[in-house]
C-alpha positions as semicolon CSV with decimal commas, in nm:
position;residue;x (nm);y (nm);z (nm)
1;M;0,000;0,000;0,000
2;E;0,128;0,346;-0,083
3;S;0,161;0,590;0,202
4;S;-0,089;0,823;0,032
5;V;-0,367;0,566;0,064
6;L;-0,603;0,625;0,357
7;V;-0,571;0,326;0,588
8;R;-0,903;0,156;0,650
9;V;-0,919;-0,141;0,885
10;R;-1,209;-0,336;1,027
11;V;-1,314;-0,587;1,287
12;A;-1,599;-0,819;1,195
13;P;-1,728;-1,027;1,488
14;S;-2,018;-1,270;1,465
15;P;-2,313;-1,235;1,708
16;T;-2,309;-1,599;1,815
17;G;-2,301;-1,558;2,195
18;D;-2,093;-1,372;2,450
19;P;-1,824;-1,181;2,259
20;H;-1,483;-1,350;2,266
21;V;-1,186;-1,168;2,421
22;G;-1,022;-1,215;2,081
23;T;-1,267;-0,960;1,943
24;A;-1,121;-0,699;2,177
25;Y;-0,767;-0,816;2,099
26;M;-0,813;-0,777;1,723
27;S;-1,008;-0,453;1,766
28;L;-0,727;-0,306;1,973
29;F;-0,460;-0,366;1,709
30;N;-0,686;-0,255;1,423
31;W;-0,780;0,060;1,612
32;A;-0,420;0,133;1,711
33;Y;-0,308;0,114;1,348
34;A;-0,590;0,343;1,239
35;Q;-0,492;0,590;1,511
36;K;-0,123;0,568;1,419
37;T;-0,186;0,638;1,051
38;G;-0,478;0,877;1,076
39;G;-0,695;0,608;0,919
40;Q;-1,045;0,475;0,984
41;F;-1,174;0,183;1,188
42;V;-1,489;0,002;1,076
43;L;-1,711;-0,233;1,278
44;R;-1,899;-0,487;1,068
45;I;-2,130;-0,760;1,197
46;E;-2,090;-1,093;1,018
47;D;-2,422;-1,263;1,086
48;T;-2,465;-1,487;0,784
49;D;-2,453;-1,798;1,005
50;Q;-2,816;-1,774;1,110
51;A;-2,813;-2,112;1,284
52;R;-2,566;-1,980;1,544
53;Y;-2,716;-1,630;1,580
54;V;-2,783;-1,531;1,943
55;E;-3,026;-1,252;2,029
56;G;-2,857;-0,971;2,221
57;S;-2,505;-1,069;2,120
58;E;-2,468;-0,779;1,880
59;K;-2,552;-0,526;2,151
60;Q;-2,296;-0,692;2,377
61;I;-2,033;-0,640;2,109
62;F;-2,120;-0,270;2,085
63;D;-2,129;-0,223;2,462
64;L;-1,807;-0,407;2,541
65;L;-1,597;-0,243;2,270
66;A;-1,732;0,095;2,381
67;W;-1,645;0,006;2,743
68;L;-1,287;-0,047;2,628
69;G;-1,287;0,284;2,444
70;L;-1,238;0,117;2,106
71;T;-1,471;0,345;1,915
72;W;-1,542;0,291;1,546
73;D;-1,585;0,541;1,264
74;E;-1,850;0,337;1,081
75;G;-2,075;0,055;1,192
76;P;-2,431;-0,079;1,219
77;D;-2,522;0,160;1,499
78;I;-2,380;0,479;1,341
79;S;-2,397;0,396;0,969
80;G;-2,151;0,540;0,718
81;P;-2,088;0,567;0,344
82;Y;-2,080;0,188;0,293
83;A;-2,392;0,093;0,487
84;P;-2,543;-0,144;0,571
85;Y;-2,280;-0,293;0,802
86;R;-2,461;-0,616;0,884
87;Q;-2,402;-0,897;0,636
88;S;-2,759;-1,024;0,672
89;E;-2,874;-0,688;0,535
90;R;-2,637;-0,716;0,237
91;L;-2,755;-1,044;0,083
92;D;-2,843;-0,883;-0,248
93;T;-2,487;-0,756;-0,266
94;Y;-2,318;-1,094;-0,288
95;R;-2,522;-1,289;-0,544
96;P;-2,411;-1,087;-0,852
97;Y;-2,047;-1,158;-0,772
98;V;-2,119;-1,528;-0,723
99;D;-2,293;-1,533;-1,064
100;Q;-1,995;-1,350;-1,214
101;L;-1,761;-1,621;-1,086
102;I;-1,987;-1,898;-1,223
103;E;-2,006;-1,733;-1,566
104;A;-1,626;-1,694;-1,575
105;G;-1,576;-2,061;-1,491
106;H;-1,425;-1,990;-1,149
107;A;-1,717;-2,145;-0,957
108;Y;-1,978;-2,417;-1,009
109;Y;-2,297;-2,559;-0,861
110;C;-2,277;-2,857;-0,626
111;W;-2,586;-3,069;-0,551
112;C;-2,422;-3,316;-0,313
113;S;-2,627;-3,392;-0,002
114;S;-2,477;-3,361;0,345
115;Q;-2,499;-3,740;0,380
116;R;-2,302;-3,791;0,060
117;L;-2,032;-3,546;0,175
118;T;-2,005;-3,719;0,512
119;Q;-1,966;-4,056;0,341
120;M;-1,698;-3,910;0,110
121;R;-1,498;-3,771;0,404
122;D;-1,523;-4,101;0,591
123;E;-1,395;-4,294;0,290
124;Q;-1,106;-4,050;0,242
125;A;-1,011;-4,083;0,606
126;K;-1,030;-4,464;0,591
127;A;-0,810;-4,465;0,281
128;K;-0,564;-4,226;0,452
129;L;-0,541;-4,013;0,140
130;S;-0,272;-3,743;0,137
131;T;-0,509;-3,502;-0,036
132;T;-0,862;-3,474;0,094
133;G;-1,156;-3,243;0,027
134;Y;-1,442;-3,224;-0,216
135;D;-1,401;-3,472;-0,505
136;R;-1,570;-3,253;-0,770
137;L;-1,845;-3,501;-0,845
138;C;-2,072;-3,213;-0,953
139;Y;-1,817;-3,018;-1,156
140;G;-1,907;-2,994;-1,525
141;K;-2,248;-3,154;-1,478
142;T;-2,591;-3,010;-1,536
143;R;-2,857;-3,039;-1,271
144;E;-3,024;-3,319;-1,465
145;E;-2,698;-3,512;-1,506
146;R;-2,616;-3,484;-1,136
147;A;-2,969;-3,587;-1,034
148;Q;-2,909;-3,928;-1,188
149;L;-2,631;-3,998;-0,936
150;P;-2,662;-4,088;-0,565
151;G;-2,654;-3,829;-0,288
152;F;-2,845;-3,559;-0,477
153;S;-2,985;-3,249;-0,302
154;E;-3,253;-3,035;-0,468
155;T;-3,096;-2,709;-0,350
156;P;-2,734;-2,661;-0,459
157;V;-2,446;-2,472;-0,308
158;V;-2,181;-2,289;-0,513
159;R;-1,815;-2,387;-0,489
160;M;-1,492;-2,219;-0,598
161;L;-1,296;-2,407;-0,865
162;I;-0,947;-2,406;-0,716
163;P;-0,685;-2,418;-0,995
164;D;-0,422;-2,689;-0,975
165;D;-0,143;-2,434;-1,013
166;M;-0,267;-2,172;-0,769
167;D;-0,008;-1,966;-0,581
168;L;-0,016;-2,059;-0,212
169;G;0,229;-1,793;-0,096
170;F;0,169;-1,434;0,009
171;V;0,337;-1,153;0,202
172;D;0,223;-1,082;0,557
173;M;0,315;-0,752;0,723
174;I;0,390;-0,933;1,048
175;R;0,539;-1,260;0,925
176;G;0,693;-1,175;0,587
177;Q;0,665;-1,426;0,303
178;I;0,458;-1,726;0,409
179;S;0,281;-2,017;0,242
180;A;-0,049;-2,185;0,322
181;P;-0,184;-2,537;0,254
182;R;-0,369;-2,596;-0,068
183;P;-0,747;-2,555;-0,018
184;D;-1,021;-2,767;-0,169
185;D;-1,316;-2,630;-0,364
186;Q;-1,456;-2,404;-0,094
187;V;-1,831;-2,339;-0,073
188;I;-1,895;-1,969;-0,132
189;L;-2,277;-1,969;-0,142
190;K;-2,484;-2,191;0,088
191;A;-2,808;-2,365;0,004
192;D;-3,005;-2,104;0,201
193;G;-2,876;-1,827;-0,026
194;F;-2,642;-1,686;0,235
195;P;-2,278;-1,642;0,136
196;T;-2,014;-1,823;0,338
197;Y;-1,761;-1,622;0,534
198;H;-1,503;-1,656;0,257
199;M;-1,720;-1,494;-0,010
200;A;-1,881;-1,230;0,209
201;V;-1,560;-1,114;0,373
202;V;-1,387;-1,053;0,041
203;V;-1,683;-0,869;-0,113
204;D;-1,742;-0,658;0,196
205;D;-1,377;-0,573;0,251
206;H;-1,345;-0,460;-0,110
207;L;-1,667;-0,260;-0,122
208;M;-1,589;-0,096;0,212
209;G;-1,242;0,004;0,099
210;I;-1,053;-0,204;0,358
211;T;-0,682;-0,160;0,288
212;H;-0,537;-0,382;0,565
213;V;-0,695;-0,707;0,684
214;V;-0,586;-0,763;1,045
215;R;-0,706;-1,095;1,184
216;G;-0,597;-1,405;1,374
217;E;-0,343;-1,651;1,243
218;E;-0,611;-1,920;1,211
219;W;-0,709;-1,745;0,885
220;I;-0,365;-1,788;0,724
221;S;-0,483;-2,109;0,557
222;S;-0,779;-1,923;0,403
223;T;-0,579;-1,632;0,266
224;P;-0,477;-1,789;-0,072
225;K;-0,841;-1,855;-0,163
226;H;-0,935;-1,504;-0,055
227;I;-0,658;-1,369;-0,279
228;L;-0,799;-1,581;-0,564
229;L;-1,140;-1,422;-0,519
230;Y;-0,988;-1,073;-0,529
231;Q;-0,798;-1,159;-0,846
232;W;-1,092;-1,328;-1,020
233;L;-1,314;-1,027;-0,948
234;G;-1,045;-0,785;-1,068
235;W;-0,996;-0,613;-0,735
236;E;-0,686;-0,486;-0,559
237;V;-0,566;-0,726;-0,289
238;P;-0,536;-0,571;0,061
239;A;-0,235;-0,601;0,289
240;W;-0,244;-0,895;0,532
241;C;-0,160;-0,892;0,902
242;H;-0,217;-1,219;1,088
243;M;-0,196;-1,179;1,463
244;P;-0,079;-1,459;1,695
245;L;-0,359;-1,641;1,874
246;L;-0,418;-1,603;2,245
247;R;-0,323;-1,922;2,429
248;N;-0,409;-2,091;2,757
249;T;-0,125;-2,174;2,993
250;D;-0,110;-2,523;2,833
251;K;-0,056;-2,346;2,496
252;S;-0,398;-2,451;2,364
253;K;-0,612;-2,190;2,188
254;I;-0,816;-1,992;2,437
255;S;-1,185;-2,080;2,407
256;K;-1,506;-1,989;2,590
257;R;-1,573;-2,358;2,648
258;K;-1,252;-2,416;2,843
259;N;-1,162;-2,077;2,988
260;P;-1,408;-1,828;3,140
261;A;-1,163;-1,547;3,061
262;A;-1,231;-1,608;2,691
263;R;-1,567;-1,434;2,745
264;L;-1,507;-1,062;2,712
265;V;-1,789;-0,981;2,953
266;W;-1,610;-1,189;3,219
267;F;-1,364;-0,905;3,271
268;Q;-1,648;-0,668;3,353
269;E;-1,810;-0,923;3,581
270;E;-1,482;-0,980;3,768
271;G;-1,421;-0,609;3,819
272;Y;-1,127;-0,539;3,588
273;L;-1,072;-0,187;3,459
274;P;-1,091;-0,136;3,081
275;E;-0,758;0,050;3,077
276;A;-0,589;-0,244;3,251
277;L;-0,739;-0,494;3,007
278;L;-0,624;-0,284;2,711
279;N;-0,271;-0,272;2,852
280;F;-0,283;-0,648;2,906
281;L;-0,397;-0,716;2,550
282;Q;-0,123;-0,489;2,418
283;L;0,133;-0,707;2,596
284;M;-0,024;-1,020;2,450
285;G;0,077;-0,929;2,096
286;Y;0,340;-0,664;2,144
287;P;0,645;-0,699;2,370
288;P;0,708;-0,400;2,598
289;T;0,989;-0,158;2,524
290;D;1,265;-0,173;2,787
291;D;1,054;-0,416;2,993
292;Q;0,808;-0,135;3,065
293;E;0,487;-0,336;3,103
294;V;0,264;-0,047;3,209
295;C;0,192;0,138;2,887
296;S;-0,086;0,382;2,809
297;F;-0,277;0,343;2,487
298;E;-0,135;0,675;2,366
299;D;0,221;0,550;2,411
300;F;0,128;0,219;2,249
301;V;-0,002;0,400;1,940
302;A;0,301;0,628;1,922
303;D;0,535;0,327;1,917
304;F;0,317;0,106;1,696
305;D;0,492;-0,104;1,433
306;W;0,367;-0,432;1,281
307;A;0,725;-0,559;1,274
308;K;0,729;-0,556;1,655
309;V;0,435;-0,795;1,691
310;N;0,549;-1,122;1,848
311;T;0,439;-1,413;1,628
312;V;0,463;-1,666;1,911
313;G;0,117;-1,730;2,057
314;P;0,103;-1,530;2,383
315;V;0,003;-1,708;2,703
316;F;-0,307;-1,557;2,858
317;D;-0,180;-1,523;3,215
318;V;-0,452;-1,362;3,427
319;K;-0,201;-1,314;3,712
320;K;-0,031;-1,054;3,497
321;L;-0,367;-0,886;3,444
322;D;-0,427;-0,887;3,821
323;W;-0,098;-0,703;3,873
324;L;-0,181;-0,450;3,601
325;N;-0,533;-0,399;3,733
326;G;-0,403;-0,330;4,083
327;H;-0,166;-0,072;3,938
328;Y;-0,442;0,106;3,746
329;L;-0,678;0,096;4,044
330;R;-0,421;0,272;4,262
331;A;-0,353;0,527;3,989
332;L;-0,715;0,649;4,007
333;S;-0,810;0,938;4,229
334;E;-0,998;0,839;4,543
335;D;-1,318;0,994;4,407
336;E;-1,291;0,811;4,076
337;L;-1,212;0,479;4,241
338;A;-1,508;0,522;4,473
339;R;-1,734;0,598;4,177
340;R;-1,623;0,285;3,994
341;I;-1,664;0,068;4,302
342;V;-2,014;0,201;4,363
343;D;-2,108;0,149;3,997
344;Y;-1,972;-0,206;4,007
345;I;-2,158;-0,296;4,328
346;E;-2,486;-0,156;4,192
347;T;-2,442;-0,347;3,863
348;Y;-2,305;-0,682;3,975
349;Q;-2,349;-0,714;4,352
350;A;-2,685;-0,556;4,424
351;D;-2,830;-0,878;4,566
352;G;-2,529;-0,940;4,787
353;L;-2,539;-0,581;4,909
354;S;-2,905;-0,601;5,003
355;R;-2,834;-0,912;5,209
356;L;-2,559;-0,732;5,395
357;L;-2,731;-0,406;5,472
358;G;-2,938;-0,338;5,778
359;K;-3,027;-0,006;5,933
360;R;-2,704;0,145;5,795
361;S;-2,827;0,100;5,438
362;A;-2,898;0,468;5,381
363;D;-2,528;0,564;5,385
364;W;-2,358;0,266;5,220
365;K;-2,220;0,474;4,932
366;Q;-2,071;0,722;5,174
367;V;-1,915;0,437;5,373
368;V;-1,757;0,303;5,053
369;R;-1,620;0,648;4,968
370;Q;-1,471;0,684;5,314
371;A;-1,321;0,336;5,300
372;V;-1,150;0,375;4,962
373;P;-0,818;0,502;5,104
374;L;-0,815;0,205;5,343
375;I;-0,878;-0,072;5,088
376;A;-0,708;0,070;4,778
377;P;-0,350;-0,042;4,862
378;R;-0,448;-0,413;4,854
379;L;-0,732;-0,402;4,604
380;V;-0,684;-0,613;4,290
381;T;-1,029;-0,593;4,130
382;L;-1,347;-0,394;4,188
383;K;-1,518;-0,721;4,278
384;E;-1,314;-0,749;4,598
385;A;-1,420;-0,411;4,735
386;L;-1,757;-0,514;4,880
387;E;-1,604;-0,800;5,077
388;K;-1,329;-0,571;5,208
389;V;-1,580;-0,314;5,336
390;R;-1,839;-0,569;5,445
391;F;-1,760;-0,523;5,817
392;L;-1,828;-0,149;5,782
393;L;-2,176;-0,207;5,640
394;V;-2,328;-0,484;5,850
395;D;-2,515;-0,445;6,178
396;F;-2,361;-0,756;6,325
397;V;-2,007;-0,878;6,259
398;A;-1,967;-1,253;6,230
399;V;-1,633;-1,328;6,397
400;D;-1,406;-1,585;6,237
401;D;-1,363;-1,887;6,472
402;A;-0,985;-1,888;6,435
403;A;-0,968;-1,517;6,515
404;R;-1,195;-1,563;6,818
405;A;-0,975;-1,839;6,957
406;K;-0,662;-1,633;6,899
407;V;-0,776;-1,340;7,114
408;A;-1,013;-1,513;7,357
409;E;-0,760;-1,500;7,641
410;D;-0,682;-1,126;7,615
411;A;-1,022;-0,993;7,509
412;P;-1,194;-1,001;7,856
413;M;-0,916;-0,784;7,997
414;V;-0,859;-0,550;7,701
415;L;-1,209;-0,473;7,575
416;P;-1,356;-0,318;7,895
417;L;-1,049;-0,094;7,924
418;A;-1,072;0,002;7,558
419;A;-1,443;0,082;7,589
420;E;-1,378;0,301;7,892
421;V;-1,108;0,497;7,706
422;L;-1,318;0,541;7,393
423;E;-1,633;0,648;7,582
424;S;-1,454;0,952;7,716
425;L;-1,290;1,042;7,387
426;V;-1,426;1,372;7,255
427;D;-1,258;1,370;6,913
428;F;-1,342;1,034;6,754
429;Q;-1,090;1,062;6,473
430;A;-0,839;0,792;6,371
431;S;-0,533;0,965;6,511
432;A;-0,711;1,050;6,838
433;I;-0,843;0,692;6,871
434;Q;-0,493;0,551;6,829
435;E;-0,337;0,796;7,070
436;A;-0,601;0,734;7,337
437;L;-0,570;0,354;7,317
438;V;-0,191;0,361;7,319
439;T;-0,183;0,600;7,616
440;G;-0,457;0,430;7,816
441;L;-0,370;0,065;7,757
442;V;-0,011;0,043;7,640
443;D;0,156;0,325;7,834
444;E;-0,056;0,326;8,149
445;Q;-0,146;-0,045;8,171
446;G;0,186;-0,176;8,039
447;L;0,022;-0,399;7,778
448;S;0,183;-0,475;7,442
449;K;0,030;-0,327;7,127
450;K;-0,039;-0,677;6,997
451;T;-0,224;-0,769;7,316
452;V;-0,431;-0,451;7,291
453;F;-0,508;-0,417;6,923
454;A;-0,569;-0,779;6,819
455;P;-0,889;-0,821;7,029
456;I;-1,012;-0,478;6,925
457;R;-0,954;-0,555;6,558
458;V;-1,142;-0,885;6,586
459;A;-1,431;-0,713;6,763
460;I;-1,448;-0,436;6,501
461;A;-1,379;-0,631;6,181
462;G;-1,443;-0,994;6,275
463;A;-1,094;-1,101;6,164
464;L;-0,728;-1,067;6,257
465;V;-0,652;-0,900;5,923
466;S;-0,852;-0,601;5,810
467;P;-0,816;-0,254;5,662
468;P;-0,649;-0,001;5,897
469;L;-0,814;-0,032;6,238
470;F;-0,837;0,325;6,363
471;E;-0,959;0,466;6,032
472;S;-1,221;0,190;6,024
473;M;-1,340;0,283;6,372
474;E;-1,366;0,647;6,267
475;I;-1,592;0,546;5,976
476;L;-1,808;0,331;6,207
477;G;-1,832;0,607;6,465
478;R;-1,817;0,594;6,843
479;D;-2,152;0,427;6,908
480;E;-2,107;0,146;6,657
481;S;-1,747;0,085;6,764
482;L;-1,844;0,061;7,132
483;K;-2,137;-0,164;7,047
484;R;-1,905;-0,407;6,867
485;L;-1,655;-0,413;7,153
486;R;-1,930;-0,501;7,399
487;E;-2,095;-0,758;7,174
488;F;-1,767;-0,939;7,124
489;L;-1,691;-0,921;7,496
490;R;-2,016;-1,105;7,567
491;C;-1,910;-1,376;7,318
492;V;-1,576;-1,448;7,486
493;H;-1,689;-1,433;7,850
């Protein structure tokens, strides 16, 4: 492609269920290249496989890509100069090109039934043939001639006629010169009148002016037949960029059936930030410069180069994402982090919240906002926040049995003294609470800080480990803090 040509890239997911994380992965690299070159990014919905169509899936695609900030210049929801952008709305577009291929001798009708094709494949497998695929029983025959043979179907498909001397090599912007296996006579029009992916993608990419086809490496084997279709129809062939596939830790291809993280919506459900997921997906296909793994999208675009894409299938290590997400969480302002936590709880944990809340329910959002500085240092995902602030929201703290046993000996001595000190405390602020307890119990009573603060922490939070104690007591207030000390004291007497 000449530098003067406006770069146009696209992503074309199918609405067949929860969007795959690979849709975001491919969208990210397409969008980055468009941003780098001042080009355009197109979203097209490939819904010609009506048997696998899932209601609501298309909206999920829109919502999740928008959540990631991967906005498109043209698409089904915003239209554009090449509308419509759903393949099911473009059916009249494809048939003339299929007819053109038939008339030129590059394609032919096939009336073989599905049973006949299954039998053919079984026989080829049993014979262990080196070359398998459609045996061209229908090629060169009229409908009447084919009807005299077994395995006839009334409604034909249309197949490409793959030449024996076809060129199987092509240049990839990521991989250089590569070669693919020889294809068989691929179906390009199904019996229901819908084009197959191979026909529709070529027609749509050409008509929509797509200059660079960026897709997963699983499509390398299909590229020679796509190039054939471009050549037969007299169209300019786009540049090819085949990205490495995302892999599980066992190096298998990541799939929604085996890995919940393959579902793009899973990252929302688990409380990951979109900016962290984008950074993570960048690392999947693009090694960091100078081992700098935290990289903003702006810096990623500025440094973008197809030659830097790692062709080895990246391992989808969620532990790395956890680390990145924690970093991005702590980079947010306290107000912004509180807003995101509240939004997450209302969206995904509303039922759990309602079970927790008692008479303190009116101020739960304020409690969360106050608690953000306490929980942020150890927070990995938004999902964890509710559990970390649970003890600040409930009316009654369920004390962990191990924690109870650990402090049972010291609690009867410490808690009455602590309650007495706190009752007389005028300024119930964290620093004042700490100073009063240290002075009254450590300095004056000669007790160790561990002896003093462990029973108090268990009484307040129900566990030996919790967010900062004195700040938590300030959020709870004097009355609630004293109530918890006394309730726990009754439990250990």
